Each structure stands twice: as structure tokens, then as C-alpha cells.
mmCIF file of C-alpha atoms in Angstrom:
data_model
loop_
_atom_site.group_PDB
_atom_site.id
_atom_site.type_symbol
_atom_site.label_atom_id
_atom_site.label_comp_id
_atom_site.label_asym_id
_atom_site.label_seq_id
_atom_site.Cartn_x
_atom_site.Cartn_y
_atom_site.Cartn_z
ATOM 1 C CA MET A 1 15.311 -11.567 4.160
ATOM 2 C CA ILE A 2 11.903 -10.401 4.788
ATOM 3 C CA PRO A 3 11.661 -9.651 8.891
ATOM 4 C CA SER A 4 8.343 -10.486 10.686
ATOM 5 C CA PHE A 5 5.348 -7.827 10.869
ATOM 6 C CA PRO A 6 2.808 -7.190 13.016
ATOM 7 C CA SER A 7 -0.650 -8.187 11.156
ATOM 8 C CA ASP A 8 -1.933 -4.644 11.160
ATOM 9 C CA ALA A 9 1.936 -2.693 10.878
ATOM 10 C CA THR A 10 0.747 -0.462 7.790
ATOM 11 C CA ILE A 11 1.668 -1.378 3.986
ATOM 12 C CA SER A 12 4.468 1.676 4.560
ATOM 13 C CA SER A 13 6.175 0.148 7.450
ATOM 14 C CA ILE A 14 6.708 -3.525 6.298
ATOM 15 C CA HIS A 15 8.251 -1.522 3.108
ATOM 16 C CA LEU A 16 10.945 0.147 5.887
ATOM 17 C CA ALA A 17 11.612 -2.449 7.178
ATOM 18 C CA CYS A 18 12.367 -4.698 4.433
ATOM 19 C CA PHE A 19 14.586 -1.790 3.134
ATOM 20 C CA ARG A 20 16.073 -2.287 6.280
ATOM 21 C CA THR A 21 17.646 -5.908 5.156
ATOM 22 C CA GLY A 22 19.994 -4.554 2.599
ATOM 23 C CA ARG A 23 18.216 -5.608 -0.627
ATOM 24 C CA HIS A 24 18.214 -2.055 -2.124
ATOM 25 C CA ALA A 25 20.146 0.323 -2.540
ATOM 26 C CA SER A 26 18.434 3.259 -1.118
ATOM 27 C CA MET A 27 15.128 4.182 -0.189
ATOM 28 C CA LYS A 28 14.571 6.000 -2.795
ATOM 29 C CA SER A 29 15.113 3.374 -5.376
ATOM 30 C CA SER A 30 12.893 0.682 -3.792
ATOM 31 C CA ILE A 31 10.102 3.084 -3.653
ATOM 32 C CA ARG A 32 10.950 3.671 -8.074
ATOM 33 C CA ASP A 33 11.264 0.421 -8.604
ATOM 34 C CA THR A 34 7.970 -0.369 -6.437
ATOM 35 C CA TYR A 35 4.905 2.328 -7.261
ATOM 36 C CA GLY A 36 7.028 3.862 -10.269
ATOM 37 C CA GLN A 37 8.144 7.203 -10.569
ATOM 38 C CA GLN A 38 5.831 9.409 -8.705
ATOM 39 C CA GLY A 39 5.521 6.299 -6.589
ATOM 40 C CA ASP A 40 3.979 6.813 -2.600
ATOM 41 C CA ILE A 41 5.124 4.786 0.399
ATOM 42 C CA HIS A 42 1.821 5.482 1.867
ATOM 43 C CA THR A 43 -0.054 3.413 0.282
ATOM 44 C CA GLU A 44 -3.145 3.908 2.527
ATOM 45 C CA LEU A 45 -5.980 2.679 0.449
ATOM 46 C CA GLY A 46 -3.181 -0.521 -0.489
ATOM 47 C CA PHE A 47 -2.219 1.722 -3.891
ATOM 48 C CA ARG A 48 -0.614 -1.165 -6.003
ATOM 49 C CA ALA A 49 -0.222 -3.910 -3.773
ATOM 50 C CA SER A 50 0.140 -6.230 -6.370
ATOM 51 C CA SER A 51 3.708 -4.750 -7.034
ATOM 52 C CA PHE A 52 4.353 -3.899 -3.710
ATOM 53 C CA ASN A 53 4.011 -7.784 -2.626
ATOM 54 C CA GLU A 54 6.182 -8.679 -6.048
ATOM 55 C CA HIS A 55 9.376 -6.187 -5.831
ATOM 56 C CA VAL A 56 9.551 -6.000 -2.130
ATOM 57 C CA LEU A 57 7.474 -8.534 -0.265
ATOM 58 C CA GLN A 58 8.961 -11.299 -3.267
ATOM 59 C CA GLY A 59 5.561 -12.655 -3.231
ATOM 60 C CA ALA A 60 4.880 -14.268 -0.118
ATOM 61 C CA MET A 61 1.684 -12.906 1.130
ATOM 62 C CA ASP A 62 -1.724 -13.050 -0.645
ATOM 63 C CA VAL A 63 -2.170 -9.399 -1.903
ATOM 64 C CA ALA A 64 -5.729 -9.627 -0.675
ATOM 65 C CA GLU A 65 -4.621 -10.282 2.610
ATOM 66 C CA LEU A 66 -2.179 -7.403 2.476
ATOM 67 C CA MET A 67 -5.109 -4.675 1.763
ATOM 68 C CA ASP A 68 -7.258 -6.787 4.096
ATOM 69 C CA ARG A 69 -4.849 -6.330 7.266
ATOM 70 C CA HIS A 70 -2.229 -4.146 6.514
ATOM 71 C CA SER A 71 -4.107 -0.764 4.479
ATOM 72 C CA MET A 72 -7.391 1.465 5.297
ATOM 73 C CA PHE A 73 -9.060 -0.549 2.200
ATOM 74 C CA PRO A 74 -11.326 -2.679 4.757
ATOM 75 C CA LEU A 75 -13.020 0.015 5.656
ATOM 76 C CA ILE A 76 -13.528 2.265 2.689
ATOM 77 C CA THR A 77 -15.343 -1.036 1.402
ATOM 78 C CA SER A 78 -17.476 -1.492 4.364
ATOM 79 C CA VAL A 79 -19.969 0.224 3.064
ATOM 80 C CA VAL A 80 -20.201 -0.984 0.057
ATOM 81 C CA SER A 81 -21.677 -4.532 -2.147
ATOM 82 C CA ALA A 82 -19.396 -7.187 -1.799
ATOM 83 C CA LYS A 83 -18.969 -6.242 -5.830
ATOM 84 C CA THR A 84 -17.927 -3.235 -6.118
ATOM 85 C CA ALA A 85 -14.924 -4.053 -3.074
ATOM 86 C CA ASP A 86 -14.103 -7.212 -5.074
ATOM 87 C CA ARG A 87 -13.559 -4.773 -8.033
ATOM 88 C CA TRP A 88 -12.384 -1.859 -6.183
ATOM 89 C CA ARG A 89 -9.489 -4.260 -4.843
ATOM 90 C CA GLU A 90 -8.306 -5.215 -8.216
ATOM 91 C CA ALA A 91 -7.701 -1.810 -9.554
ATOM 92 C CA LEU A 92 -6.121 -0.656 -6.247
ATOM 93 C CA ALA A 93 -3.681 -3.895 -6.084
ATOM 94 C CA LEU A 94 -3.002 -3.181 -10.156
ATOM 95 C CA GLY A 95 -2.699 0.056 -9.359
ATOM 96 C CA ASP A 96 -4.169 1.754 -12.910
ATOM 97 C CA GLY A 97 -4.728 5.532 -13.814
ATOM 98 C CA LYS A 98 -8.473 4.994 -13.369
ATOM 99 C CA THR A 99 -7.311 4.269 -10.174
ATOM 100 C CA LYS A 100 -5.808 7.356 -8.828
ATOM 101 C CA VAL A 101 -8.833 9.219 -10.015
ATOM 102 C CA LEU A 102 -10.769 6.206 -7.115
ATOM 103 C CA CYS A 103 -7.918 7.359 -4.951
ATOM 104 C CA ARG A 104 -8.733 10.775 -4.830
ATOM 105 C CA THR A 105 -12.522 10.380 -5.288
ATOM 106 C CA LEU A 106 -12.147 8.598 -1.908
ATOM 107 C CA TYR A 107 -10.282 11.184 -0.062
ATOM 108 C CA ASP A 108 -13.283 13.743 -1.722
ATOM 109 C CA HIS A 109 -15.129 11.769 0.186
ATOM 110 C CA GLY A 110 -13.876 12.162 3.927
ATOM 111 C CA PHE A 111 -11.490 9.048 3.779
ATOM 112 C CA GLU A 112 -8.234 12.188 3.580
ATOM 113 C CA LYS A 113 -5.168 10.577 4.149
ATOM 114 C CA LEU A 114 -3.586 11.860 7.800
ATOM 115 C CA PRO A 115 -1.082 15.038 8.182
ATOM 116 C CA VAL A 116 1.000 13.273 10.287
ATOM 117 C CA LEU A 117 2.013 9.654 10.998
ATOM 118 C CA ARG A 118 1.161 8.611 14.912
ATOM 119 C CA GLN A 119 2.197 5.671 17.867
ATOM 120 C CA CYS A 120 0.855 4.677 20.866
ATOM 121 C CA PRO A 121 4.867 4.343 23.017
ATOM 122 C CA THR A 122 3.198 0.721 24.334
ATOM 123 C CA CYS A 123 2.930 -0.658 21.279
ATOM 124 C CA VAL A 124 6.305 0.421 19.833
ATOM 125 C CA ARG A 125 8.186 -0.868 23.113
ATOM 126 C CA GLU A 126 6.188 -4.357 22.265
ATOM 127 C CA ASP A 127 7.374 -4.571 18.888
ATOM 128 C CA VAL A 128 11.231 -3.926 19.422
ATOM 129 C CA ASN A 129 10.775 -6.640 21.695
ATOM 130 C CA ILE A 130 8.798 -9.115 19.592
ATOM 131 C CA PHE A 131 10.200 -8.084 15.763
ATOM 132 C CA GLY A 132 13.078 -5.803 16.246
ATOM 133 C CA SER A 133 11.679 -2.891 15.372
ATOM 134 C CA GLY A 134 8.559 -0.270 15.938
ATOM 135 C CA HIS A 135 5.463 -0.280 12.764
ATOM 136 C CA TRP A 136 3.044 2.080 12.096
ATOM 137 C CA ARG A 137 -1.088 0.701 13.019
ATOM 138 C CA VAL A 138 -3.111 0.919 10.219
ATOM 139 C CA MET A 139 -5.610 1.856 13.452
ATOM 140 C CA HIS A 140 -3.314 4.578 14.259
ATOM 141 C CA GLN A 141 -3.320 6.489 11.209
ATOM 142 C CA ILE A 142 -6.960 6.888 10.764
ATOM 143 C CA PRO A 143 -7.641 10.614 11.184
ATOM 144 C CA VAL A 144 -10.557 10.239 14.262
ATOM 145 C CA ILE A 145 -8.533 8.526 16.338
ATOM 146 C CA ARG A 146 -6.943 9.634 18.426
ATOM 147 C CA PHE A 147 -6.080 6.862 22.000
ATOM 148 C CA CYS A 148 -4.454 3.223 21.359
ATOM 149 C CA GLN A 149 -7.582 0.939 21.316
ATOM 150 C CA VAL A 150 -5.532 -1.866 23.212
ATOM 151 C CA HIS A 151 -3.397 0.129 25.216
ATOM 152 C CA GLY A 152 -5.522 3.237 26.564
ATOM 153 C CA GLU A 153 -2.560 5.917 25.565
ATOM 154 C CA LEU A 154 -2.960 8.977 24.053
ATOM 155 C CA LEU A 155 -1.738 8.507 20.785
ATOM 156 C CA GLN A 156 2.012 10.061 20.024
ATOM 157 C CA ASP A 157 2.245 12.280 16.299
ATOM 158 C CA GLN A 158 5.737 14.357 17.431
ATOM 159 C CA CYS A 159 9.132 14.803 18.308
ATOM 160 C CA ALA A 160 8.890 15.886 22.074
ATOM 161 C CA ARG A 161 12.236 18.050 21.418
ATOM 162 C CA CYS A 162 12.165 20.032 17.773
ATOM 163 C CA ASN A 163 8.518 19.548 17.516
ATOM 164 C CA THR A 164 8.786 18.149 14.221
ATOM 165 C CA SER A 165 6.014 15.499 13.203
ATOM 166 C CA PHE A 166 6.434 12.043 11.974
ATOM 167 C CA VAL A 167 5.123 12.471 8.880
ATOM 168 C CA LYS A 168 8.354 14.416 7.702
ATOM 169 C CA TYR A 169 10.470 11.746 8.109
ATOM 170 C CA SER A 170 8.433 8.806 7.984
ATOM 171 C CA ASP A 171 9.919 7.442 4.816
ATOM 172 C CA ARG A 172 13.664 6.704 7.199
ATOM 173 C CA VAL A 173 12.462 6.467 10.460
ATOM 174 C CA LEU A 174 10.101 3.574 12.676
ATOM 175 C CA PRO A 175 8.446 4.247 15.203
ATOM 176 C CA GLY A 176 10.703 3.991 18.556
ATOM 177 C CA GLU A 177 13.993 5.405 15.960
ATOM 178 C CA PRO A 178 15.743 8.846 17.186
ATOM 179 C CA CYS A 179 14.838 12.098 15.906
ATOM 180 C CA PRO A 180 16.611 12.497 12.136
ATOM 181 C CA ARG A 181 16.391 16.623 13.572
ATOM 182 C CA CYS A 182 17.263 16.394 16.309
ATOM 183 C CA GLY A 183 18.371 13.124 17.572
ATOM 184 C CA SER A 184 16.049 12.797 20.362
ATOM 185 C CA ASP A 185 14.550 9.893 20.961
ATOM 186 C CA ALA A 186 11.098 11.643 22.770
ATOM 187 C CA VAL A 187 7.395 12.193 22.252
ATOM 188 C CA SER A 188 4.995 13.697 22.574
ATOM 189 C CA SER A 189 1.064 14.832 21.292
ATOM 190 C CA SER A 190 -0.189 17.594 19.365
ATOM 191 C CA LEU A 191 -4.138 15.188 19.622
ATOM 192 C CA SER A 192 -6.475 16.489 22.672
ATOM 193 C CA ASN A 193 -7.217 13.738 25.001
ATOM 194 C CA ALA A 194 -10.867 14.392 25.395
ATOM 195 C CA THR A 195 -13.407 11.150 24.633
ATOM 196 C CA SER A 196 -16.761 10.571 24.569
ATOM 197 C CA MET A 197 -19.186 8.286 24.565
ATOM 198 C CA GLY A 198 -19.499 9.048 20.941
ATOM 199 C CA TYR A 199 -15.768 8.591 20.912
ATOM 200 C CA THR A 200 -15.048 5.095 21.972
ATOM 201 C CA ALA A 201 -18.127 3.953 20.384
ATOM 202 C CA LEU A 202 -16.970 5.167 16.879
ATOM 203 C CA ALA A 203 -13.630 3.995 17.361
ATOM 204 C CA LYS A 204 -14.912 0.902 18.518
ATOM 205 C CA LEU A 205 -16.982 0.428 14.513
ATOM 206 C CA ILE A 206 -13.897 1.892 12.866
ATOM 207 C CA GLU A 207 -11.728 -1.311 14.638
ATOM 208 C CA ARG A 208 -14.573 -3.950 13.864
ATOM 209 C CA ALA A 209 -15.042 -2.773 10.296
ATOM 210 C CA LEU A 210 -10.700 -3.082 10.068
ATOM 211 C CA ARG A 211 -11.656 -6.655 10.758
ATOM 212 C CA GLY A 212 -14.801 -6.823 8.599
ATOM 213 C CA GLU A 213 -16.625 -7.376 11.721
ATOM 214 C CA ALA A 214 -18.889 -4.423 11.047
ATOM 215 C CA PRO A 215 -22.666 -5.855 8.663
ATOM 216 C CA GLU A 216 -23.878 -2.908 10.004
ATOM 217 C CA LEU A 217 -22.597 -0.978 7.381
ATOM 218 C CA ASP A 218 -23.361 -3.453 4.625
ATOM 219 C CA PRO A 219 -25.612 -1.447 1.951
ATOM 220 C CA ARG A 220 -27.953 -4.264 2.348
ATOM 221 C CA ILE A 221 -28.357 -4.313 6.255
ATOM 222 C CA ARG A 222 -28.910 -0.921 6.149
ATOM 223 C CA THR A 223 -31.514 -1.129 3.106
ATOM 224 C CA ARG A 224 -32.796 -3.634 5.671
ATOM 225 C CA LEU A 225 -33.038 -1.563 8.492
ATOM 226 C CA LEU A 226 -34.337 1.286 6.211
ATOM 227 C CA GLN A 227 -37.260 -0.552 5.149
ATOM 228 C CA SER A 228 -37.491 -2.048 8.754
ATOM 229 C CA LEU A 229 -38.062 1.300 10.293
ATOM 230 C CA ILE A 230 -40.331 3.050 7.279
ATOM 231 C CA ALA A 231 -43.009 -0.060 8.074
ATOM 232 C CA ALA A 232 -42.236 1.293 11.748
ATOM 233 C CA ALA A 233 -43.305 4.633 11.061
ATOM 234 C CA ASN A 234 -45.956 4.168 8.790
ATOM 235 C CA ASP A 235 -47.534 1.598 11.680
ATOM 236 C CA ASP A 236 -47.487 4.599 14.065
ATOM 237 C CA CYS A 237 -48.820 6.726 11.426
ATOM 238 C CA TRP A 238 -51.648 4.618 10.577
ATOM 239 C CA ARG A 239 -52.559 3.598 14.146
ATOM 240 C CA SER A 240 -52.527 7.368 15.872
ATOM 241 C CA LEU A 241 -55.269 7.972 12.409
ATOM 242 C CA LYS A 242 -57.240 5.383 13.662
ATOM 243 C CA THR A 243 -57.715 6.945 16.802
ATOM 244 C CA ASP A 244 -57.764 11.069 15.294
ATOM 245 C CA PRO A 245 -60.773 11.956 13.097
ATOM 246 C CA PRO A 246 -59.526 15.420 11.325
ATOM 247 C CA ALA A 247 -56.163 14.128 10.631
ATOM 248 C CA ARG A 248 -57.600 11.237 8.881
ATOM 249 C CA ALA A 249 -59.725 13.364 6.367
ATOM 250 C CA ALA A 250 -56.752 15.948 6.000
ATOM 251 C CA ILE A 251 -54.997 13.256 4.585
ATOM 252 C CA ALA A 252 -58.264 11.991 2.064
ATOM 253 C CA GLN A 253 -58.223 15.421 1.029
ATOM 254 C CA ASN A 254 -55.356 15.749 -0.349
#
């Protein structure tokens, strides 16, 4: 049985929730069967999504939908052409050796893995009521994000009793479950609660990009905007030169 899960749950959350249904002897063997010996449950970019869909979801989802809804893939491809996005999607879904280089390149250019996982307490409570367990959410795992976009709460990233970060045991525990180190249900945050208009604007942009609703990031639109800005600047420049003969003469000499 494949459990139901939120529309923005991370692939690692879905994997762990499916493992709990008892289809694999252990999470270790499930990861090995899905991703290979060097596999990693944390597939932020949808690496080997085709294999995940086949071995864990039993082909229940379209691979493109899986990557677009349950990974950071839409965010990283919001700044490239549609042709490049399709090529990357296909390569990442298959997960050959070349895509490992692509993943490393993307991480090197700012799409780094989050050092710890984060959760919103209210999202967790809602998930438990609706789906039977909490889930890690894609938006919450983006490094710059510190607040839940839905509830406005500061994200929690560690056990409140022993200060163990969630990433230490995230392949064994879903949000809302007791800390396997000390058994506590309490969580806390090491994140700054400072905010600003700039942070709010960036968070909204990232949220829209994850939904594929940030057209201003499209390279063709950015190019057109830049061209219009250059044209406007040139117009302003020539208008000023008409009223500034010395400047016009200096340009003519050069």
C-alpha cells in the first residue's frame, strides 16, 4: 500500500512513509534497491526519480510530476530555458554518472544541500491529522527559508532536549515523532527569527518558482527586460546630450 502524502512532501519523506507500510525489510535495503549502493535518501533535485517511482511508488506517479512537486527541481530550472529544463529533468530522473556532476555543479552555484532539515509545528500537526504522519516539506528545506509560508512560524530544526539536529536521523524519523536519541517530542529552532521586506519578497519569489509561477526568472524575459532597460537608458542619455553640447562634443572626439 502506498500511503497518501502532502502535495509538497519531500521525496525522502515519501520514501520513509512508504517504508513504514512494510514493503522492505529495512530502510537500508530499500535505499540500496532504489538508488544503488551509493544512494542517498535525500534527493533534493529529484536524482533517480524514475527508479524511486518504480521501486517505491510502484509507478503510481508521473516522474515529471514527482520531480516538479516533491523536489527543488522547479526552483533550479526556473532560471534556464524550457529546453534545458527538459534535458535536465530527463537526465536527473535517470540518474546516470553525468548527472552527479550536474548536481555537484548546481550545489557549487548556490543550490547547496541544507545542513539540517526543518519543520513547521503546525504543518506537522495538520499532516498527522490528515495523512497519519508528519512530512518534511520541500519549501522548508531551502537554505534561505526560515519561516513557514503558510503559518508564518519559525521553522524548527532540532530536538529541544538534546539539541540533535533532525538531519542526523531523518532517514529513520518523520516530523512529529520522538527523537531516537533521547525520546523527547519537544522541538526547537537554532534559526534567527529576524525578518525584513527583502526576506519576505525573496520567500514569495521562491514559493512561486517552486510552483512554476515566476515568469520573471525566465531567461528570455530577463533578456527582454535588460534590453528595455538599456534602450531606456540610451534614450535618457541622448536626451541629456541634446541639452549638453560639451558632452556631445566629447563623445564625438572619442
